[in-house]
Coordinates of C-alpha atoms in Angstrom, one line a residue:
M1 CA 104.0 131.7 99.4
L2 CA 104.9 127.9 99.9
L3 CA 104.9 127.3 96.2
R4 CA 107.6 130.2 95.6
K5 CA 109.6 128.8 98.5
L6 CA 109.7 125.5 97.0
K7 CA 110.3 126.8 93.5
N8 CA 113.4 128.8 94.7
C9 CA 114.7 125.7 96.5
I10 CA 114.1 123.2 93.8
F11 CA 114.8 124.9 90.5
P12 CA 118.3 126.1 91.3
L13 CA 119.1 122.5 92.5
M14 CA 117.8 121.1 89.3
K15 CA 120.3 123.5 87.5
K16 CA 123.1 121.9 89.2
S17 CA 121.8 118.5 89.0
P18 CA 119.2 118.1 86.3
H19 CA 118.3 114.6 87.2
I20 CA 116.9 115.5 90.7
G21 CA 113.4 115.9 89.1
I22 CA 113.2 112.1 88.4
I23 CA 114.5 111.3 91.7
L24 CA 111.9 113.5 93.4
L25 CA 109.1 112.2 91.3
V26 CA 109.9 108.6 91.9
F27 CA 110.7 109.0 95.7
T28 CA 107.3 110.9 96.2
Q29 CA 105.4 108.2 94.2
F30 CA 107.3 105.5 96.5
L31 CA 106.3 107.1 99.7
L32 CA 102.7 107.4 98.4
A33 CA 102.8 103.7 97.4
I34 CA 104.0 102.6 100.9
G35 CA 100.8 104.3 102.4
N36 CA 98.3 102.8 99.9
Y37 CA 99.6 99.8 98.1
Q38 CA 97.4 97.6 100.4
D39 CA 94.1 99.3 99.4
Y40 CA 94.1 97.1 96.2
G41 CA 92.5 93.8 96.3
L42 CA 93.7 90.3 95.0
H43 CA 92.8 89.4 91.3
W44 CA 91.8 86.3 89.5
D45 CA 95.4 85.2 88.7
D46 CA 97.1 86.2 92.1
Y47 CA 97.4 82.7 93.1
S48 CA 98.2 81.0 90.0
T49 CA 101.1 83.4 89.2
R50 CA 102.6 82.6 92.6
V51 CA 102.1 79.0 91.8
I52 CA 104.3 79.5 88.6
G53 CA 107.0 80.9 90.7
A54 CA 106.9 78.2 93.2
N55 CA 106.7 75.5 90.5
N56 CA 109.8 76.9 88.9
A57 CA 111.8 77.2 92.0
L58 CA 111.1 73.7 93.2
L59 CA 111.8 72.6 89.5
A60 CA 115.2 74.1 89.7
N61 CA 115.6 72.8 93.1
Q62 CA 114.9 69.3 92.0
R63 CA 117.1 69.6 89.0
L64 CA 120.0 70.8 91.1
D65 CA 119.5 67.4 93.4
Y66 CA 117.9 69.6 96.3
F67 CA 121.1 71.8 96.4
L68 CA 119.1 75.0 97.3
I69 CA 116.5 73.4 99.8
S70 CA 116.3 70.1 101.2
E71 CA 113.6 67.6 100.5
D72 CA 112.4 67.7 104.0
K73 CA 112.2 71.6 103.8
V74 CA 110.3 71.5 100.5
K75 CA 107.6 69.3 102.3
E76 CA 107.3 71.7 105.1
L77 CA 107.0 74.6 102.8
A78 CA 104.3 72.7 100.8
E79 CA 102.4 72.2 103.9
S80 CA 102.7 75.7 105.5
K81 CA 102.4 77.9 102.4
M82 CA 100.2 76.2 99.8
S83 CA 96.3 76.7 100.6
R84 CA 95.2 74.2 98.1
P85 CA 94.9 70.4 98.0
D86 CA 97.6 70.1 95.4
K87 CA 100.5 70.1 97.7
S88 CA 101.9 66.8 96.7
D89 CA 102.4 68.1 93.0
Y90 CA 105.3 70.1 94.4
L91 CA 107.2 66.9 95.4
S92 CA 106.7 65.3 92.1
L93 CA 109.3 66.0 89.3
D94 CA 106.9 64.8 86.6
S95 CA 104.1 67.2 88.0
L96 CA 106.6 70.1 88.0
E97 CA 107.8 69.4 84.5
N98 CA 104.2 69.1 82.9
Y99 CA 102.4 71.9 85.1
E100 CA 99.8 73.3 83.0
L101 CA 101.1 76.9 83.1
S102 CA 104.7 75.9 82.4
Q103 CA 104.7 78.1 79.3
Y104 CA 104.5 81.4 81.3
G105 CA 107.7 83.2 81.8
A106 CA 109.1 82.6 85.1
F107 CA 111.8 85.4 85.8
F108 CA 109.9 87.8 87.9
E109 CA 107.9 85.2 89.5
L110 CA 111.1 83.5 90.6
V111 CA 112.1 87.0 92.0
L112 CA 109.0 87.1 93.9
M113 CA 109.3 83.7 95.3
G114 CA 112.8 84.4 96.4
I115 CA 111.8 87.4 98.4
E116 CA 109.0 85.5 100.0
W117 CA 111.3 82.5 101.0
V118 CA 114.3 84.8 102.1
S119 CA 112.1 87.1 104.1
G120 CA 110.2 84.2 105.8
L121 CA 107.0 85.9 105.2
D122 CA 104.2 83.4 106.8
S123 CA 100.9 84.8 106.3
F124 CA 99.0 85.2 102.8
H125 CA 98.3 88.8 103.7
S126 CA 102.0 89.6 104.1
I127 CA 103.0 87.3 101.1
F128 CA 100.6 88.7 98.6
Y129 CA 101.0 92.4 99.5
A130 CA 104.8 91.9 99.6
R131 CA 104.4 90.7 95.8
H132 CA 102.2 93.8 94.9
L133 CA 104.7 96.3 96.4
T134 CA 107.7 94.6 94.6
V135 CA 105.6 94.9 91.3
H136 CA 105.2 98.5 91.9
L137 CA 108.7 99.1 92.8
F138 CA 109.9 97.5 89.6
Y139 CA 107.5 99.7 87.6
L140 CA 109.2 102.8 89.4
V141 CA 112.5 101.3 88.3
G142 CA 111.0 101.2 84.8
I143 CA 110.0 104.9 85.1
V144 CA 113.5 105.9 85.8
F145 CA 115.0 104.0 83.0
F146 CA 112.4 105.4 80.6
Y147 CA 113.4 108.9 81.9
F148 CA 117.1 108.2 81.0
L149 CA 116.0 106.5 77.6
L150 CA 114.4 109.9 76.6
F151 CA 117.3 112.1 78.0
Q152 CA 119.6 109.8 75.6
Q153 CA 117.5 111.2 72.7
F154 CA 116.4 114.8 73.8
H155 CA 119.3 115.8 76.0
N156 CA 116.7 117.8 78.0
W157 CA 115.5 116.8 81.3
K158 CA 112.4 118.7 81.3
I159 CA 110.9 117.0 78.3
S160 CA 112.3 113.6 79.7
L161 CA 110.6 114.3 83.0
L162 CA 107.4 115.0 81.1
G163 CA 107.6 111.7 79.4
A164 CA 108.1 109.9 82.6
L165 CA 105.1 111.7 84.1
I166 CA 102.9 110.6 81.2
L167 CA 104.3 107.1 81.6
L168 CA 103.1 107.1 85.4
L169 CA 99.7 108.9 84.6
C170 CA 98.0 106.3 82.8
P171 CA 95.2 105.3 85.1
R172 CA 94.8 101.8 84.1
I173 CA 98.4 100.8 84.0
F174 CA 99.2 102.8 87.2
A175 CA 96.5 100.6 89.1
H176 CA 97.8 97.4 87.5
S177 CA 101.4 98.3 88.8
F178 CA 100.1 97.5 92.2
F179 CA 98.9 94.0 91.5
N180 CA 99.7 92.5 88.2
T181 CA 102.8 90.6 88.2
K182 CA 102.5 89.5 84.5
D183 CA 101.9 92.5 82.3
I184 CA 103.6 95.3 84.3
P185 CA 106.9 93.5 84.7
F186 CA 107.0 92.9 81.1
L187 CA 106.3 96.5 80.6
T188 CA 109.3 97.5 82.7
A189 CA 111.6 94.7 80.9
C190 CA 110.7 96.2 77.5
I191 CA 111.9 99.7 78.8
L192 CA 115.1 98.2 80.1
A193 CA 115.7 96.2 76.8
T194 CA 114.9 99.3 74.8
F195 CA 117.4 101.6 77.0
S196 CA 120.0 99.0 76.5
F197 CA 119.5 98.8 72.7
F198 CA 120.1 102.4 72.3
Q199 CA 122.9 102.5 74.6
L200 CA 124.5 99.7 72.4
A201 CA 123.6 101.5 69.1
K202 CA 125.5 104.8 70.2
S203 CA 128.4 102.9 72.0
P204 CA 128.8 99.4 70.6
G205 CA 130.8 97.4 72.6
Y206 CA 131.0 94.1 74.7
R207 CA 130.1 95.7 78.0
N208 CA 126.9 97.2 76.5
A209 CA 126.2 94.0 74.6
L210 CA 126.4 92.1 77.9
L211 CA 124.0 94.6 79.5
H212 CA 121.5 94.4 76.6
A213 CA 121.5 90.6 76.6
F214 CA 120.8 90.6 80.3
F215 CA 118.0 92.8 79.8
C216 CA 116.7 90.9 76.8
A217 CA 116.8 87.7 78.6
I218 CA 114.5 89.2 81.5
A219 CA 112.1 90.6 78.8
I220 CA 112.1 87.0 77.1
D221 CA 111.7 85.2 80.5
T222 CA 108.8 87.3 81.6
R223 CA 106.7 87.1 78.3
I224 CA 107.9 85.1 75.2
I225 CA 107.2 87.9 72.9
G226 CA 110.3 89.5 74.2
L227 CA 112.1 87.5 71.4
V228 CA 111.6 90.5 69.4
F229 CA 114.5 92.3 71.0
P230 CA 117.0 90.0 69.7
G231 CA 115.6 90.1 66.4
L232 CA 115.9 94.0 66.5
S233 CA 119.4 93.6 67.7
L234 CA 120.4 91.5 64.8
V235 CA 119.2 94.2 62.7
L236 CA 121.3 96.7 64.6
Y237 CA 124.5 94.6 64.2
F238 CA 124.0 94.1 60.6
N239 CA 123.5 97.8 60.1
L240 CA 126.8 98.5 62.2
M241 CA 128.7 96.0 60.0
V242 CA 127.4 97.7 56.8
G243 CA 128.0 101.2 58.1
T244 CA 131.4 100.8 59.6
K245 CA 132.8 98.0 57.3
K246 CA 134.0 96.3 60.6
W247 CA 132.5 93.0 59.6
K248 CA 134.6 90.8 61.7
Y249 CA 134.4 93.1 64.8
F250 CA 130.6 93.2 64.9
L251 CA 130.1 89.6 63.7
L252 CA 132.0 88.5 66.8
Q253 CA 130.2 90.9 69.2
G254 CA 126.8 89.9 67.7
G255 CA 127.7 86.3 68.3
F256 CA 128.6 87.1 71.9
Y257 CA 125.4 88.8 72.3
L258 CA 123.3 86.0 71.0
L259 CA 125.1 83.2 73.1
V260 CA 124.8 85.4 76.2
T261 CA 121.3 86.1 75.6
G262 CA 120.4 82.5 75.0
L263 CA 122.3 81.1 78.1
L264 CA 120.7 83.6 80.2
V265 CA 117.4 82.9 78.8
I266 CA 117.8 79.2 79.7
L267 CA 119.2 80.1 83.1
F268 CA 116.4 82.3 84.3
W269 CA 113.6 80.0 83.2
P270 CA 114.0 76.3 84.8
Y271 CA 111.2 75.1 82.5
L272 CA 113.9 75.4 79.6
W273 CA 116.7 73.5 81.2
Q274 CA 115.4 70.3 79.3
N275 CA 114.6 70.7 75.6
P276 CA 114.9 74.5 75.5
L277 CA 114.1 74.9 71.7
G278 CA 111.0 72.6 72.0
H279 CA 109.7 74.4 75.0
I280 CA 110.2 77.9 73.5
L281 CA 108.4 76.7 70.2
F282 CA 105.6 75.2 72.2
T283 CA 105.3 78.5 74.4
L284 CA 105.1 80.5 71.2
E285 CA 102.4 78.4 69.8
S286 CA 100.3 78.1 73.0
M287 CA 100.6 81.9 73.6
S288 CA 99.4 82.7 70.2
K289 CA 96.2 80.6 70.5
Y290 CA 95.8 80.4 74.3
P291 CA 92.8 78.3 75.1
W292 CA 90.6 80.4 77.1
Y293 CA 87.0 79.4 76.9
G294 CA 85.2 82.4 78.9
S295 CA 83.3 85.1 77.5
L296 CA 83.6 88.9 77.6
V297 CA 81.3 92.0 77.0
F298 CA 82.7 94.3 74.3
M299 CA 80.7 97.2 72.9
G300 CA 77.5 95.9 74.1
Q301 CA 77.9 92.5 72.9
L302 CA 78.8 89.2 74.5
Y303 CA 81.7 87.4 72.9
Q304 CA 83.7 84.2 73.2
P305 CA 87.2 85.1 72.0
I306 CA 88.2 81.4 71.4
D307 CA 85.5 81.5 68.6
F308 CA 85.4 85.1 67.6
L309 CA 86.3 88.7 68.5
P310 CA 86.2 91.8 66.4
W311 CA 89.5 92.8 65.0
Y312 CA 89.1 96.3 66.5
Y313 CA 89.0 95.0 69.9
F314 CA 92.5 96.5 70.9
P315 CA 92.3 99.7 69.2
V316 CA 88.9 100.4 70.7
W317 CA 89.9 99.6 74.2
F318 CA 93.2 101.5 73.7
V319 CA 91.5 104.6 72.4
I320 CA 88.8 104.8 75.2
S321 CA 91.2 104.1 78.1
I322 CA 94.0 106.4 77.4
P323 CA 93.6 110.3 78.5
L324 CA 92.4 112.0 75.3
F325 CA 95.1 114.6 75.8
Y326 CA 97.9 112.3 75.0
F327 CA 96.6 111.7 71.3
L328 CA 97.5 115.4 70.6
G329 CA 101.2 114.4 70.9
F330 CA 100.4 111.2 68.9
F331 CA 99.0 113.1 66.1
L332 CA 101.9 115.7 66.1
F333 CA 104.3 112.7 66.1
F334 CA 103.1 111.7 62.6
V335 CA 103.0 115.3 61.2
Q336 CA 106.8 115.7 62.2
L337 CA 107.7 112.3 61.2
F338 CA 106.4 112.8 57.5
R339 CA 108.3 116.1 57.3
Q340 CA 111.8 114.1 57.8
S341 CA 114.3 112.8 55.3
P342 CA 114.7 108.9 55.6
N343 CA 118.5 109.4 54.9
S344 CA 119.2 109.1 58.5
L345 CA 117.2 106.1 59.3
L346 CA 120.4 103.8 58.9
V347 CA 122.5 105.8 61.3
P348 CA 122.6 103.9 64.5
G349 CA 120.9 105.6 67.4
S350 CA 119.6 108.5 65.2
P351 CA 116.5 110.4 66.2
L352 CA 114.6 109.0 63.3
Q353 CA 115.7 105.4 64.0
F354 CA 114.5 105.9 67.6
Q355 CA 111.2 107.0 66.3
V356 CA 110.8 104.3 63.8
F357 CA 111.6 101.8 66.6
A358 CA 109.0 103.1 68.8
L359 CA 106.5 103.3 65.9
A360 CA 107.2 99.6 65.1
L361 CA 107.0 98.2 68.7
F362 CA 103.7 100.2 69.2
F363 CA 102.0 98.8 66.0
L364 CA 103.4 95.6 65.2
P365 CA 102.6 93.5 68.4
W366 CA 98.8 94.0 68.3
G367 CA 98.8 94.2 64.4
V368 CA 100.4 90.6 64.5
A369 CA 97.7 89.5 67.0
I370 CA 94.9 90.7 64.8
I371 CA 96.3 89.0 61.7
R372 CA 96.9 85.7 63.7
Q373 CA 93.5 86.2 65.3
S374 CA 95.1 85.6 68.8
V375 CA 92.8 85.1 71.8
L376 CA 92.6 88.3 73.7
L377 CA 90.8 89.4 76.8
D378 CA 90.8 91.6 79.8
D379 CA 90.9 95.1 78.1
W380 CA 94.3 95.4 76.4
R381 CA 96.5 94.4 79.5
H382 CA 98.2 91.9 77.3
F383 CA 99.5 94.9 75.3
Y384 CA 100.3 97.2 78.2
F385 CA 104.0 96.7 77.1
V386 CA 103.3 98.9 73.9
Y387 CA 102.4 102.0 76.1
P388 CA 106.0 103.3 76.8
F389 CA 106.4 103.3 72.9
F390 CA 103.2 105.3 72.5
V391 CA 104.5 107.8 75.1
I392 CA 107.8 108.0 73.1
M393 CA 105.7 109.2 70.1
V394 CA 103.7 111.5 72.2
I395 CA 106.7 113.3 73.7
T396 CA 108.3 113.4 70.3
G397 CA 105.3 115.1 69.1
F398 CA 105.1 117.7 71.9
H399 CA 108.8 118.3 71.7
W400 CA 108.5 119.1 67.8
M401 CA 105.5 121.3 68.6
K402 CA 107.6 123.3 71.1
T403 CA 110.8 123.8 68.9
R404 CA 108.8 124.2 65.7
F405 CA 106.7 127.1 67.0
S406 CA 109.3 128.3 69.6
I407 CA 107.1 128.1 72.3
A408 CA 108.5 129.5 75.7
D409 CA 109.3 127.0 78.3
K410 CA 106.8 128.4 80.9
L411 CA 104.0 128.6 78.4
F412 CA 104.6 125.1 77.1
Y413 CA 104.9 123.4 80.4
L414 CA 102.0 125.1 81.9
G415 CA 99.8 124.2 79.0
I416 CA 100.9 120.6 79.6
A417 CA 100.5 120.8 83.3
I418 CA 97.0 121.7 83.2
P419 CA 95.5 118.6 81.6
L420 CA 98.1 116.4 83.6
I421 CA 96.7 117.8 86.9
W422 CA 93.2 116.8 85.7
I423 CA 94.2 113.4 84.9
M424 CA 95.9 113.1 88.4
F425 CA 92.7 114.4 90.0
K426 CA 90.6 111.8 88.3
M427 CA 93.0 109.1 89.3
I428 CA 92.7 110.2 93.0
Q429 CA 89.0 110.1 92.6
L430 CA 89.0 106.6 91.3
H431 CA 91.5 105.1 93.8
P432 CA 92.0 102.4 94.3
Y433 CA 89.9 101.4 91.3
Q434 CA 91.8 103.4 88.5
Y435 CA 91.8 100.2 86.4
I436 CA 88.1 101.0 85.4
Y437 CA 89.2 104.5 83.9
T438 CA 87.5 105.3 80.5
N439 CA 87.7 108.8 78.8
A440 CA 85.0 111.1 77.7
L441 CA 84.5 108.9 74.5
V442 CA 82.6 106.4 76.7
N443 CA 79.3 108.4 77.5
K444 CA 77.4 105.6 79.1
P445 CA 78.0 103.3 82.2
I446 CA 81.0 101.2 81.3
A447 CA 78.9 98.0 82.3
E448 CA 76.3 98.7 79.6
Q449 CA 79.3 98.2 77.0
F450 CA 82.3 96.6 78.5
E451 CA 83.7 94.5 81.4
V452 CA 84.2 96.5 84.5
D453 CA 86.0 94.8 87.2
Y454 CA 87.0 91.6 85.3
W455 CA 89.7 90.7 87.8
G456 CA 87.5 91.0 90.7
L457 CA 89.7 93.0 93.1
S458 CA 86.7 94.8 94.5
Y459 CA 85.8 91.6 96.2
K460 CA 88.4 92.7 99.0
N461 CA 86.1 95.6 99.7
G462 CA 82.9 93.6 99.7
L463 CA 84.4 90.9 102.2
E464 CA 85.7 93.7 104.5
F465 CA 82.0 95.3 104.5
L466 CA 80.6 91.9 105.2
V467 CA 82.8 91.0 108.2
Q468 CA 82.1 94.5 109.8
H469 CA 78.3 94.4 109.0
E470 CA 78.0 91.0 110.8
P471 CA 80.8 91.0 113.5
K472 CA 80.0 87.7 114.9
G473 CA 79.2 84.1 113.8
L474 CA 79.7 82.2 110.7
L475 CA 79.0 83.8 107.3
K476 CA 77.7 81.7 104.7
V477 CA 78.7 83.1 101.5
A478 CA 78.0 82.4 97.7
I479 CA 80.5 84.0 95.2
A480 CA 80.1 84.4 91.4
E481 CA 83.8 84.5 90.7
E482 CA 86.9 82.9 92.0
P483 CA 88.6 86.2 93.4
G484 CA 85.9 86.3 96.0
E485 CA 87.7 83.3 97.6
T486 CA 91.2 84.5 96.8
N487 CA 90.6 87.9 98.6
A488 CA 89.5 86.3 101.7
L489 CA 93.2 84.9 102.2
V490 CA 94.2 88.6 102.9
L491 CA 91.6 89.1 105.7
K492 CA 92.4 89.1 109.4
Q493 CA 92.5 85.3 110.3
T494 CA 89.6 85.4 112.7
D495 CA 87.6 87.1 109.9
R496 CA 88.7 84.6 107.4
E497 CA 87.8 81.7 109.6
R498 CA 84.2 83.0 110.0
I499 CA 83.6 82.9 106.2
N500 CA 82.4 79.7 104.8
F501 CA 82.0 79.7 100.9
V502 CA 78.9 77.7 100.0
T503 CA 76.5 77.2 97.1
L504 CA 73.9 79.8 96.4
E505 CA 71.1 77.5 97.9
E506 CA 72.9 77.5 101.3
A507 CA 74.1 81.0 101.2
T508 CA 73.0 83.9 103.4
Y509 CA 75.0 86.2 101.2
F510 CA 75.8 86.5 97.7
M511 CA 78.5 88.4 95.9
T512 CA 79.3 89.1 92.3
A513 CA 81.5 91.3 90.3
Y514 CA 79.4 90.7 87.2
R515 CA 82.1 89.2 85.1
E516 CA 80.9 88.0 81.5
V517 CA 77.5 89.5 82.5
L518 CA 75.8 91.6 79.7
D519 CA 72.3 92.3 81.3
R520 CA 72.7 92.4 85.0
K521 CA 68.9 92.5 85.8
D522 CA 68.4 89.1 83.8
Y523 CA 71.5 87.8 85.3
L524 CA 70.1 88.2 88.7
E525 CA 66.5 87.1 87.9
K526 CA 67.9 83.9 86.6
K527 CA 69.5 83.2 90.1
G528 CA 66.3 84.0 91.8
I529 CA 67.7 87.3 93.4
R530 CA 65.6 90.4 93.8
P531 CA 67.0 93.9 93.4
D532 CA 65.7 94.9 97.0
Q533 CA 68.0 92.1 98.5
E534 CA 71.1 94.2 97.4
L535 CA 72.8 95.1 100.8
Y536 CA 76.0 96.9 99.6
Q537 CA 77.7 98.2 96.4
V538 CA 81.3 98.9 95.6
K539 CA 80.6 101.8 93.5
V540 CA 82.9 104.5 91.8
G541 CA 80.8 107.2 90.3
R542 CA 78.1 105.7 88.3
E543 CA 79.9 102.4 87.9
V544 CA 78.9 99.5 90.2
L545 CA 81.8 97.2 90.5
L546 CA 80.4 94.6 92.9
S547 CA 77.2 93.9 94.7
V548 CA 76.5 92.2 98.1
F549 CA 73.1 90.5 98.4
K550 CA 71.5 89.3 101.7
L551 CA 69.3 86.4 100.8
K552 CA 68.1 85.4 104.1

């Protein structure tokens, strides 16, 4: 009865205003996020990414001769808001310019730092969770733009809304949207740049060129690989010149676009304010051969990516961590693609050009990484930005199937809804650990073949258990991974002050998320820890993410 009332209320409204569906979807997810965004812990890079923002903000401030914040205020902020002993580095121009993570794009981190300073957040709990919520809100902005990107092409709100749903219902990416301030903002920036690219292709003009330049600059200043968008835009302008014969008009407009993009890229990234070309080249080189010397578990083997990682690392991770149902649409995409005539490929903004664009931006990034033998780690999070282009292909395949076989709306969307509801159910089951999701192709415990909680977010749950289990007195805790210390920052101050991180020999408790561990039993034996000393597990289904041991 309730469902019938909702149907009678919502569907007439959608006929009058078809975009109400995406508004309802995003608003509902926003309300859910407000209620559960603090369920997610802090990860390995949470502190360092915040420092990237602080470094760039203070570098800009010094370059502007303390125009934004006085020198005294900088000292006060360093004392009150930085928890580590490197506070003096934020007062030295040389240290700011030569910061070891300067090559990381700063746009989104500067936005987060601006929110932190303007809002006056003064506790680590409020600072980090404000950052996490902002990431998710930006992700929702990306979903809205993705919907309108699909609507540009299909002129059908239902199929566009389905695409937005599939973008949302990717368990690993959904979880990362609550804490990953590097890869999720870049995913959204790629959606924005793609949306503005096809706006420009369909209606070339200076206003759309300016919008596209702005979104391209955001993408580049989030991850340097965003430089692919100006490259594709130059191809678009050449195509426009050849197709319309308006050589001078589009040459001038293309020059305007490049100039504005370049200026905005420099403006949004203080690291580039001096020697921009040199710093961009350095960033490109360092990102392609990132000097990470850790190890990872992949397909039952322990690898050091700096030395060797199988070429199929990304394809395997992608295939096992995407709901299998989506690959049906992916397969149908290629069926319909090979049935098309290539003649429309040069028509700006044509359906075929849209499809080839998605195809290229899905395959090329990780294809180049394989050829260059780039250092990869942490499942495929560095390539999360290719997922929207995968979804474009999936939706194109499903849409072709519907039109090719004249499937009625009700039957088609019911058939799609059943597996989507199942995926949603699995995501609720895994909450807040959707980032460990694998599909039915992995028929053994993940830990036997792959990394599980590689970023250590489950330490939050472990520490919360510990302070409740022993509510009084000093807790001497040894941790195997850095996120244990980071997650302590978001505990209540009284609880945080009770935790003393010490060596294993001094500890009463030991916590581990088993990163870089192939054989957990052997790992514990080497540390002299017995299985019967295990006090608590963070466990989801058959997967143990974290163990707490009582040693004394």
